[in-house]
Short mmCIF file of C-alpha atoms in Angstrom, two decimals:
data_model
loop_
_atom_site.label_atom_id
_atom_site.label_comp_id
_atom_site.label_asym_id
_atom_site.label_seq_id
_atom_site.Cartn_x
_atom_site.Cartn_y
_atom_site.Cartn_z
CA MET A 1 -0.02 0.32 0.13
CA ASN A 2 1.95 3.00 -1.24
CA ILE A 3 0.99 6.10 1.12
CA PRO A 4 3.37 8.95 -1.45
CA GLN A 5 3.79 12.47 0.59
CA LEU A 6 4.46 9.63 3.63
CA LYS A 7 7.11 8.18 1.89
CA GLN A 8 8.64 11.59 0.81
CA VAL A 9 8.52 12.90 4.49
CA LEU A 10 10.30 9.79 5.62
CA THR A 11 13.05 9.25 2.95
CA ASP A 12 13.41 13.12 2.29
CA PRO A 13 12.58 15.32 5.53
CA ASP A 14 12.45 18.74 5.33
CA GLU A 15 14.25 20.69 8.09
CA PHE A 16 11.69 21.09 10.50
CA ILE A 17 7.70 18.84 10.13
CA THR A 18 5.40 21.99 11.11
CA ASN A 19 1.40 21.11 12.38
CA SER A 20 -0.26 21.34 8.69
CA GLN A 21 1.70 18.54 7.56
CA LEU A 22 0.86 16.23 10.03
CA LYS A 23 -2.76 17.03 9.20
CA THR A 24 -2.32 15.99 5.66
CA LEU A 25 -0.10 13.24 6.91
CA ALA A 26 -2.98 11.69 8.79
CA LEU A 27 -5.31 12.40 6.01
CA GLU A 28 -3.69 10.59 3.40
CA VAL A 29 -3.51 7.64 5.95
CA LEU A 30 -7.16 7.91 6.79
CA GLU A 31 -8.18 8.75 2.88
CA LEU A 32 -7.00 4.71 2.12
CA VAL A 33 -9.81 3.49 4.13
CA PRO A 34 -12.27 2.75 1.50
CA LEU A 35 -15.61 4.84 2.09
CA PRO A 36 -17.94 4.28 -0.71
CA GLY A 37 -20.38 7.45 0.04
CA ILE A 38 -23.87 7.84 -1.42
CA GLU A 39 -24.55 8.20 -5.27
CA GLY A 40 -25.24 11.51 -5.78
CA SER A 41 -23.88 13.62 -2.95
CA PRO A 42 -22.21 16.55 -3.43
CA LEU A 43 -19.72 15.82 -0.65
CA ASP A 44 -16.78 13.64 -0.95
CA SER A 45 -14.67 11.11 1.12
CA VAL A 46 -12.21 13.67 2.09
CA ASP A 47 -14.95 15.62 3.59
CA ILE A 48 -16.01 12.97 5.77
CA MET A 49 -12.91 11.75 6.65
CA GLU A 50 -11.92 15.84 8.15
CA VAL A 51 -14.97 15.21 10.07
CA VAL A 52 -13.75 11.73 11.87
CA LEU A 53 -9.83 12.82 11.88
CA ARG A 54 -11.56 16.43 14.12
CA ALA A 55 -13.27 14.51 15.82
CA ALA A 56 -10.53 11.71 16.56
CA VAL A 57 -7.52 14.14 17.91
CA GLY A 58 -10.25 15.73 20.36
CA THR A 59 -12.15 13.05 21.31
CA THR A 60 -15.44 14.28 20.35
CA SER A 61 -18.41 13.33 18.14
CA VAL A 62 -19.20 13.83 15.10
CA ASN A 63 -21.94 15.43 16.01
CA GLY A 64 -19.75 17.69 18.58
CA VAL A 65 -17.60 18.80 15.36
CA THR A 66 -20.60 19.46 12.57
CA THR A 67 -22.12 21.50 15.50
CA ASN A 68 -19.27 23.88 16.24
CA THR A 69 -17.60 24.52 12.74
CA GLU A 70 -18.81 26.53 9.88
CA ASP A 71 -17.49 24.94 7.03
CA THR A 72 -18.50 21.06 7.46
CA PRO A 73 -21.25 18.69 6.02
CA ASN A 74 -23.91 18.71 8.28
CA ARG A 75 -24.00 15.67 11.06
CA GLU A 76 -26.94 13.35 8.88
CA PRO A 77 -24.72 13.01 5.51
CA VAL A 78 -21.55 12.65 7.42
CA MET A 79 -23.12 9.64 9.42
CA ASP A 80 -25.71 8.91 6.14
CA TRP A 81 -21.84 8.50 4.70
CA LEU A 82 -20.56 6.71 7.25
CA HIS A 83 -23.05 3.69 7.64
CA THR A 84 -21.95 2.69 3.82
CA LEU A 85 -18.54 1.62 5.27
CA ASN A 86 -18.43 -2.06 4.17
CA LYS A 87 -16.91 -3.49 7.46
CA GLU A 88 -14.78 -6.41 5.87
CA PRO A 89 -13.12 -3.98 3.27
CA MET A 90 -12.86 -1.66 5.69
CA LEU A 91 -10.88 -4.03 8.62
CA ASP A 92 -8.45 -5.25 5.66
CA ALA A 93 -7.33 -1.37 4.84
CA VAL A 94 -6.86 -0.63 8.79
CA ASN A 95 -4.70 -3.55 8.48
CA ASP A 96 -2.94 -3.30 5.82
CA ILE A 97 -2.05 0.59 6.32
CA LEU A 98 -0.94 -0.77 9.99
CA ALA A 99 1.41 -3.28 7.79
CA THR A 100 2.70 -0.04 5.86
CA LEU A 101 3.53 2.23 8.72
CA THR A 102 5.25 -0.61 10.38
CA MET A 103 7.27 -1.59 8.26
CA SER A 104 8.60 1.35 6.91
CA VAL A 105 10.39 1.74 10.24
CA LEU A 106 11.02 -2.06 10.89
CA ASP A 107 13.93 -4.37 10.21
CA ARG A 108 12.39 -7.31 8.08
CA SER A 109 15.67 -9.56 8.67
CA ARG A 110 14.97 -9.61 12.39
CA SER A 111 12.73 -12.53 14.64
CA ARG A 112 10.21 -11.00 16.47
CA THR A 113 8.26 -11.36 19.90
CA VAL A 114 4.73 -11.20 19.26
CA CYS A 115 1.92 -9.69 21.95
CA ILE A 116 -1.74 -10.60 21.60
CA ASP A 117 -4.34 -9.08 23.78
CA PHE A 118 -8.17 -8.37 24.02
CA MET A 119 -9.37 -4.99 23.90
CA ASP A 120 -12.90 -4.13 25.58
CA ASN A 121 -14.77 -0.83 24.91
CA PRO A 122 -17.41 -0.16 27.01
CA PHE A 123 -20.63 -0.05 25.38
CA HIS A 124 -23.65 1.96 26.57
CA GLY A 125 -27.33 1.33 24.25
CA TYR A 126 -29.06 -1.28 22.71
CA PRO A 127 -27.58 -2.84 19.55
CA ASP A 128 -29.29 -3.67 16.71
CA ASP A 129 -28.53 -7.34 17.43
CA GLU A 130 -27.69 -8.44 20.44
CA THR A 131 -24.99 -10.63 19.35
CA GLU A 132 -22.50 -7.26 18.31
CA PHE A 133 -21.87 -6.84 21.77
CA ARG A 134 -19.76 -8.93 24.52
CA ARG A 135 -20.30 -9.20 28.75
CA MET A 136 -17.26 -8.07 30.93
CA GLN A 137 -16.94 -6.94 33.94
CA ALA A 138 -18.80 -3.90 35.12
CA ARG A 139 -17.33 -0.62 33.95
CA ASP A 140 -18.41 2.69 32.71
CA GLY A 141 -22.09 2.04 34.28
CA THR A 142 -22.56 -1.12 31.89
CA THR A 143 -21.51 -4.80 31.24
CA LYS A 144 -21.87 -4.62 27.34
CA CYS A 145 -18.76 -3.83 25.29
CA HIS A 146 -16.96 -4.14 22.24
CA ARG A 147 -14.58 -6.35 21.94
CA TYR A 148 -11.14 -6.62 20.07
CA CYS A 149 -7.88 -8.82 19.62
CA THR A 150 -5.21 -7.45 18.67
CA ALA A 151 -0.99 -7.87 17.84
CA PHE A 152 1.77 -5.83 18.73
CA VAL A 153 5.39 -6.28 18.37
CA ILE A 154 7.62 -4.26 20.81
CA ALA A 155 10.29 -2.50 18.85
CA GLN A 156 13.29 -0.50 20.72
CA GLY A 157 10.60 -0.20 23.18
CA LYS A 158 7.86 1.44 21.10
CA PRO A 159 4.61 -1.03 21.33
CA LEU A 160 3.94 -1.20 16.89
CA THR A 161 0.01 -2.15 16.52
CA LEU A 162 0.19 -5.36 13.87
CA ALA A 163 -3.03 -6.38 13.62
CA VAL A 164 -6.79 -5.50 14.83
CA GLU A 165 -9.60 -8.07 14.85
CA PRO A 166 -13.33 -7.60 16.15
CA VAL A 167 -14.34 -10.47 18.39
CA ASP A 168 -18.39 -10.86 17.73
CA GLY A 169 -20.31 -11.95 20.47
CA ASP A 170 -20.69 -15.49 19.40
CA ASP A 171 -16.78 -15.87 18.61
CA SER A 172 -14.43 -18.02 20.60
CA ALA A 173 -11.12 -16.29 21.68
CA ALA A 174 -10.07 -19.52 19.74
CA ASP A 175 -11.47 -17.95 16.91
CA ALA A 176 -10.14 -14.41 17.33
CA VAL A 177 -6.68 -15.09 18.01
CA GLU A 178 -6.68 -17.27 14.83
CA ARG A 179 -7.56 -14.66 12.65
CA VAL A 180 -5.16 -11.82 14.26
CA LEU A 181 -2.74 -14.32 13.67
CA ALA A 182 -3.36 -15.25 10.47
CA ARG A 183 -2.53 -11.15 9.80
CA VAL A 184 0.54 -11.00 11.31
CA GLU A 185 1.98 -14.28 9.82
CA LEU A 186 1.93 -11.86 6.79
CA TYR A 187 4.68 -10.17 7.73
CA PRO A 188 8.01 -10.10 6.15
CA PHE A 189 9.67 -10.87 9.54
CA GLU A 190 9.68 -14.20 12.09
CA ILE A 191 7.63 -14.93 14.86
CA ASN A 192 10.27 -16.25 17.72
CA ARG A 193 7.72 -16.40 20.53
CA ILE A 194 4.35 -14.81 21.84
CA LEU A 195 3.45 -13.34 24.66
CA MET A 196 -0.28 -13.13 25.94
CA ASP A 197 -2.15 -12.95 29.27
CA ARG A 198 -4.29 -15.60 30.96
CA ALA A 199 -6.86 -15.29 28.14
CA ALA A 200 -4.31 -17.78 26.79
CA TYR A 201 -5.24 -20.22 29.70
CA VAL A 202 -7.53 -22.22 27.29
CA GLY A 203 -6.82 -25.19 25.56
CA GLU A 204 -7.97 -24.64 22.18
CA VAL A 205 -6.05 -21.19 22.57
CA ILE A 206 -2.99 -22.58 23.25
CA GLY A 207 -3.34 -24.90 20.02
CA VAL A 208 -3.52 -21.28 18.16
CA LEU A 209 -0.88 -20.20 19.45
CA ARG A 210 1.48 -23.13 19.35
CA ALA A 211 1.04 -23.70 15.59
CA VAL A 212 2.29 -20.54 15.15
CA ALA A 213 5.22 -20.09 17.44
CA PRO A 214 6.31 -20.86 21.26
CA PRO A 215 3.95 -19.02 23.33
CA VAL A 216 4.39 -17.28 27.02
CA PHE A 217 1.63 -16.93 29.10
CA PRO A 218 0.72 -17.04 33.13
CA VAL A 219 -1.34 -19.66 34.51
CA LYS A 220 -4.73 -19.46 36.35
CA THR A 221 -4.71 -20.76 39.41
CA GLY A 222 -8.71 -22.43 40.06
CA LYS A 223 -7.06 -25.72 39.89
CA ALA A 224 -6.28 -27.62 43.29
CA THR A 225 -3.29 -29.41 41.84
CA LEU A 226 -1.72 -26.07 40.53
CA ARG A 227 -2.28 -24.49 43.29
CA GLU A 228 -0.23 -26.92 45.17
CA LYS A 229 2.61 -26.84 42.38
CA LEU A 230 2.58 -22.72 43.17
CA SER A 231 2.75 -23.00 47.17
CA VAL A 232 6.10 -23.05 47.33
CA ASN A 233 9.10 -20.77 48.36
CA THR A 234 11.73 -21.07 46.01
CA SER A 235 11.72 -20.95 41.93
CA TYR A 236 11.90 -23.89 39.82
CA MET A 237 10.58 -25.11 36.52
CA ALA A 238 7.84 -28.19 36.48
CA GLU A 239 5.48 -29.21 33.95
CA GLU A 240 1.61 -28.68 34.40
CA THR A 241 -1.22 -30.17 32.16
CA ILE A 242 -4.82 -28.19 30.88
CA CYS A 243 -8.16 -30.06 29.78
CA GLU A 244 -6.49 -33.89 30.60
CA GLY A 245 -8.34 -36.14 29.10
CA LYS A 246 -9.92 -33.85 26.51
CA GLU A 247 -9.75 -32.77 23.15
CA HIS A 248 -7.47 -29.96 23.59
CA GLU A 249 -4.97 -30.97 26.14
CA GLN A 250 -2.04 -29.43 26.64
CA THR A 251 0.89 -30.22 28.54
CA PHE A 252 3.85 -27.37 29.22
CA PRO A 253 6.66 -26.46 31.05
CA MET A 254 5.87 -24.07 33.74
CA ALA A 255 8.25 -21.78 35.38
CA VAL A 256 7.50 -21.10 38.70
CA HIS A 257 8.75 -17.52 39.52
CA ILE A 258 9.41 -16.31 43.37
CA THR A 259 8.93 -12.51 44.59
CA TYR A 260 8.40 -10.88 47.37
CA GLN A 261 6.18 -8.21 48.42
CA ASN A 262 7.67 -5.51 50.35
CA GLY A 263 4.37 -3.74 51.00
CA ASP A 264 3.68 -3.08 47.45
CA ARG A 265 -0.22 -1.98 47.27
CA GLY A 266 -0.58 -2.91 50.28
CA LYS A 267 0.60 -6.43 50.58
CA SER A 268 3.98 -8.48 51.97
CA GLY A 269 5.12 -12.27 51.75
CA VAL A 270 6.08 -14.27 49.31
CA LYS A 271 4.17 -13.97 45.66
CA ALA A 272 4.61 -17.47 43.23
CA THR A 273 3.80 -16.82 39.43
CA GLY A 274 3.27 -19.73 36.98
CA TYR A 275 4.17 -19.14 33.22
CA ALA A 276 3.78 -21.41 30.71
CA ALA A 277 7.51 -21.27 28.88
CA TYR A 278 6.75 -22.96 25.80
CA GLY A 279 10.45 -22.96 24.03
CA LEU A 280 12.44 -21.51 26.98
CA GLU A 281 13.24 -24.84 29.08
CA ASP A 282 16.18 -23.79 29.03
CA ARG A 283 15.90 -20.83 31.13
CA THR A 284 15.44 -19.88 34.60
CA PRO A 285 11.72 -18.65 36.01
CA PRO A 286 13.11 -15.19 36.42
CA GLN A 287 14.68 -15.31 32.85
CA VAL A 288 10.98 -16.00 31.75
CA ALA A 289 9.40 -13.53 34.04
CA ARG A 290 11.54 -10.76 32.65
CA ILE A 291 10.85 -12.29 29.14
CA TYR A 292 6.65 -11.97 29.72
CA THR A 293 7.54 -8.07 31.49
CA ASP A 294 7.92 -7.03 27.69
CA ARG A 295 3.94 -7.21 27.12
CA SER A 296 3.26 -5.00 29.96
CA ARG A 297 4.00 -2.31 27.24
CA ILE A 298 1.04 -2.69 25.82
CA GLU A 299 -1.21 -0.98 28.14
CA LYS A 300 0.67 2.59 27.80
CA SER A 301 -0.07 1.74 23.91
CA TYR A 302 -3.67 1.24 25.09
CA GLU A 303 -3.60 4.52 26.92
CA LYS A 304 -2.58 6.70 23.83
CA PHE A 305 -4.88 5.22 21.41
CA ARG A 306 -7.09 6.47 23.45
CA GLU A 307 -6.49 9.90 23.39
CA ALA A 308 -7.54 9.85 19.57
CA ARG A 309 -10.87 7.53 19.45
CA ALA A 310 -13.94 9.66 18.23
CA VAL A 311 -16.61 8.92 21.11
CA THR A 312 -19.84 7.98 19.56
CA THR A 313 -23.68 6.69 20.73
CA THR A 314 -23.93 4.88 17.09
CA PRO A 315 -25.22 1.23 17.33
CA SER A 316 -23.39 0.25 14.70
CA PRO A 317 -20.33 -2.28 15.21
CA THR A 318 -18.85 -1.28 11.53
CA ILE A 319 -18.10 2.59 12.54
CA ARG A 320 -17.44 1.63 16.35
CA LEU A 321 -14.47 -0.77 14.63
CA PHE A 322 -13.93 1.88 12.06
CA TYR A 323 -13.11 5.13 14.88
CA VAL A 324 -10.69 2.30 16.97
CA GLY A 325 -8.96 1.94 13.52
CA VAL A 326 -8.62 5.43 13.01
CA GLY A 327 -7.52 6.02 16.54
CA PHE A 328 -4.46 3.01 16.12
CA LEU A 329 -3.49 4.37 12.14
CA LEU A 330 -2.75 8.09 13.93
CA GLU A 331 -0.56 6.55 16.95
CA GLN A 332 1.13 4.06 14.74
CA LEU A 333 1.77 7.39 12.07
CA TRP A 334 2.73 9.41 15.16
CA ILE A 335 5.65 6.37 16.38
CA VAL A 336 6.84 6.21 13.02
CA ILE A 337 6.90 10.09 12.32
CA GLN A 338 8.41 10.08 16.03
CA TRP A 339 10.94 7.23 15.42
CA ALA A 340 12.30 7.90 11.80
CA VAL A 341 12.08 11.72 11.13
CA LEU A 342 12.14 13.61 14.29
CA ALA A 343 14.47 10.70 16.85
CA ALA A 344 18.55 12.10 16.27
CA PRO A 345 20.74 9.22 15.59
CA ARG A 346 23.09 7.95 17.82
CA ARG A 347 25.19 4.88 18.99
CA GLY A 348 23.19 2.40 20.18
CA GLY A 349 20.10 3.56 18.83
CA ARG A 350 17.95 6.80 18.51
CA ALA A 351 17.11 9.35 20.66
CA LEU A 352 13.54 9.56 20.60
CA PRO A 353 12.49 13.63 20.98
CA VAL A 354 10.47 13.71 24.54
CA GLU A 355 8.38 17.09 23.58
CA PHE A 356 6.72 15.30 20.84
CA THR A 357 3.59 13.81 22.66
CA PHE A 358 1.19 11.93 21.34
CA GLY A 359 -1.29 14.46 23.11
CA ASP A 360 0.10 17.75 23.38
CA ALA A 361 2.12 18.04 20.38
CA PHE A 362 0.99 15.63 17.50
CA LEU A 363 -2.96 15.45 17.89
CA HIS A 364 -3.46 18.96 19.25
CA GLY A 365 -1.25 20.19 16.60
CA ILE A 366 -3.36 18.42 13.98
CA GLU A 367 -6.17 19.92 15.95
CA GLY A 368 -5.39 23.56 15.48
CA VAL A 369 -4.64 23.24 11.73
CA LEU A 370 -8.20 21.23 11.13
CA ASP A 371 -9.69 24.37 13.47
CA ASP A 372 -8.80 26.98 11.29
CA GLU A 373 -9.65 25.13 7.71
CA LEU A 374 -12.75 23.77 9.05
CA GLY A 375 -13.91 27.51 10.80
CA TRP A 376 -14.40 26.32 14.61
CA LYS A 377 -16.52 28.46 16.35
CA GLU A 378 -15.16 29.95 19.17
CA LYS A 379 -17.81 30.52 22.36
CA HIS A 380 -17.15 32.13 25.44
CA ARG A 381 -20.09 31.28 28.19
CA THR A 382 -21.13 34.78 29.50
CA ASN A 383 -22.61 35.55 33.10
CA GLY A 384 -26.13 36.11 31.69
CA VAL A 385 -26.52 39.29 32.98
CA GLY A 386 -24.35 42.12 31.66
CA LEU A 387 -24.68 45.34 33.28
CA PRO A 388 -28.14 47.01 34.15
CA ALA A 389 -29.03 49.50 31.08
CA GLY A 390 -28.80 52.83 31.06
CA CYS A 391 -26.35 52.52 34.34
CA ASP A 392 -22.52 53.53 33.94
CA HIS A 393 -20.89 51.41 36.27
CA GLY A 394 -17.08 51.64 34.58
CA LEU A 395 -14.45 49.54 35.75
CA GLY A 396 -13.44 51.17 39.10
#
């Protein structure tokens, strides 16, 4: 997938990159997502994507943008256009763009550790189809959510998003993981291992992961024999079986890692954590634990992604998925520009510019340019009273 202006910026950058250029690059990326539109409409996809981009960088809604700007369409035609999004082509495009951005900065020759995770977006309202959402623990006043399975790679401490897949209400975790890994396997690098959280502790999911690369994940402690293996004071390597005697039975090497809680979060004493350690049989439990901690950087990526997600009340899972894709694309574009254009080369790696933050520099820079171009209405609330007519109070 070719992104001409981005390629120019990455390979032959000017001395400075402006907020206007950032906005242009962001739109160039978003315009690669196919938006069929309304036949005979006087609008085009650029009009729509500008509204979507402004909603994302300001974490506001399409209605918020169209209401507060002079030179944008009304909310209704924008939403009419967004309702023409076709889920599969849109999703393929988002993943293709993520791959293009990733491989613009990633060394193809190195093998990579891939991180898999599930992300829930709370959902308020009533969907058109009850199978469109999942159940989660109560959060933000709801137990309903739209769920997504994502894959990341950690490179130079930065989490690059490799793929995203929606998890429909009737999807199994194994189905979703299999789909997202199918996209990851299209990348030109070799996968040396997969890191996942406790959601991997399902025999069927383990089988899907093992078909691609050796997985590493923490085990769940509900099983009595497993609790016994974790009731120790010294780290050691063991073996554990899940789904014993069933279709998806899996036997794996387990690293039991012992740490000491010295008042951390009000807890103290010995803590034992078990990790399924496929392919790491020759490592020590502390080494396995250190390998797994790479996955913790995913949470930072989610925090940033949420800074660039348009809000909406629409029940449409396709539009919601699109907004999620936009958030990941903007975060990925920021990482690529930061890494390839702004980071100063030095021995041992590049020095990333701390001042080029995702929110205050990148998103707000684009927001300011769009506000000028779209005619954002500046409103200042008055006291509604003013001075009594005919009185000369002066300013004192």
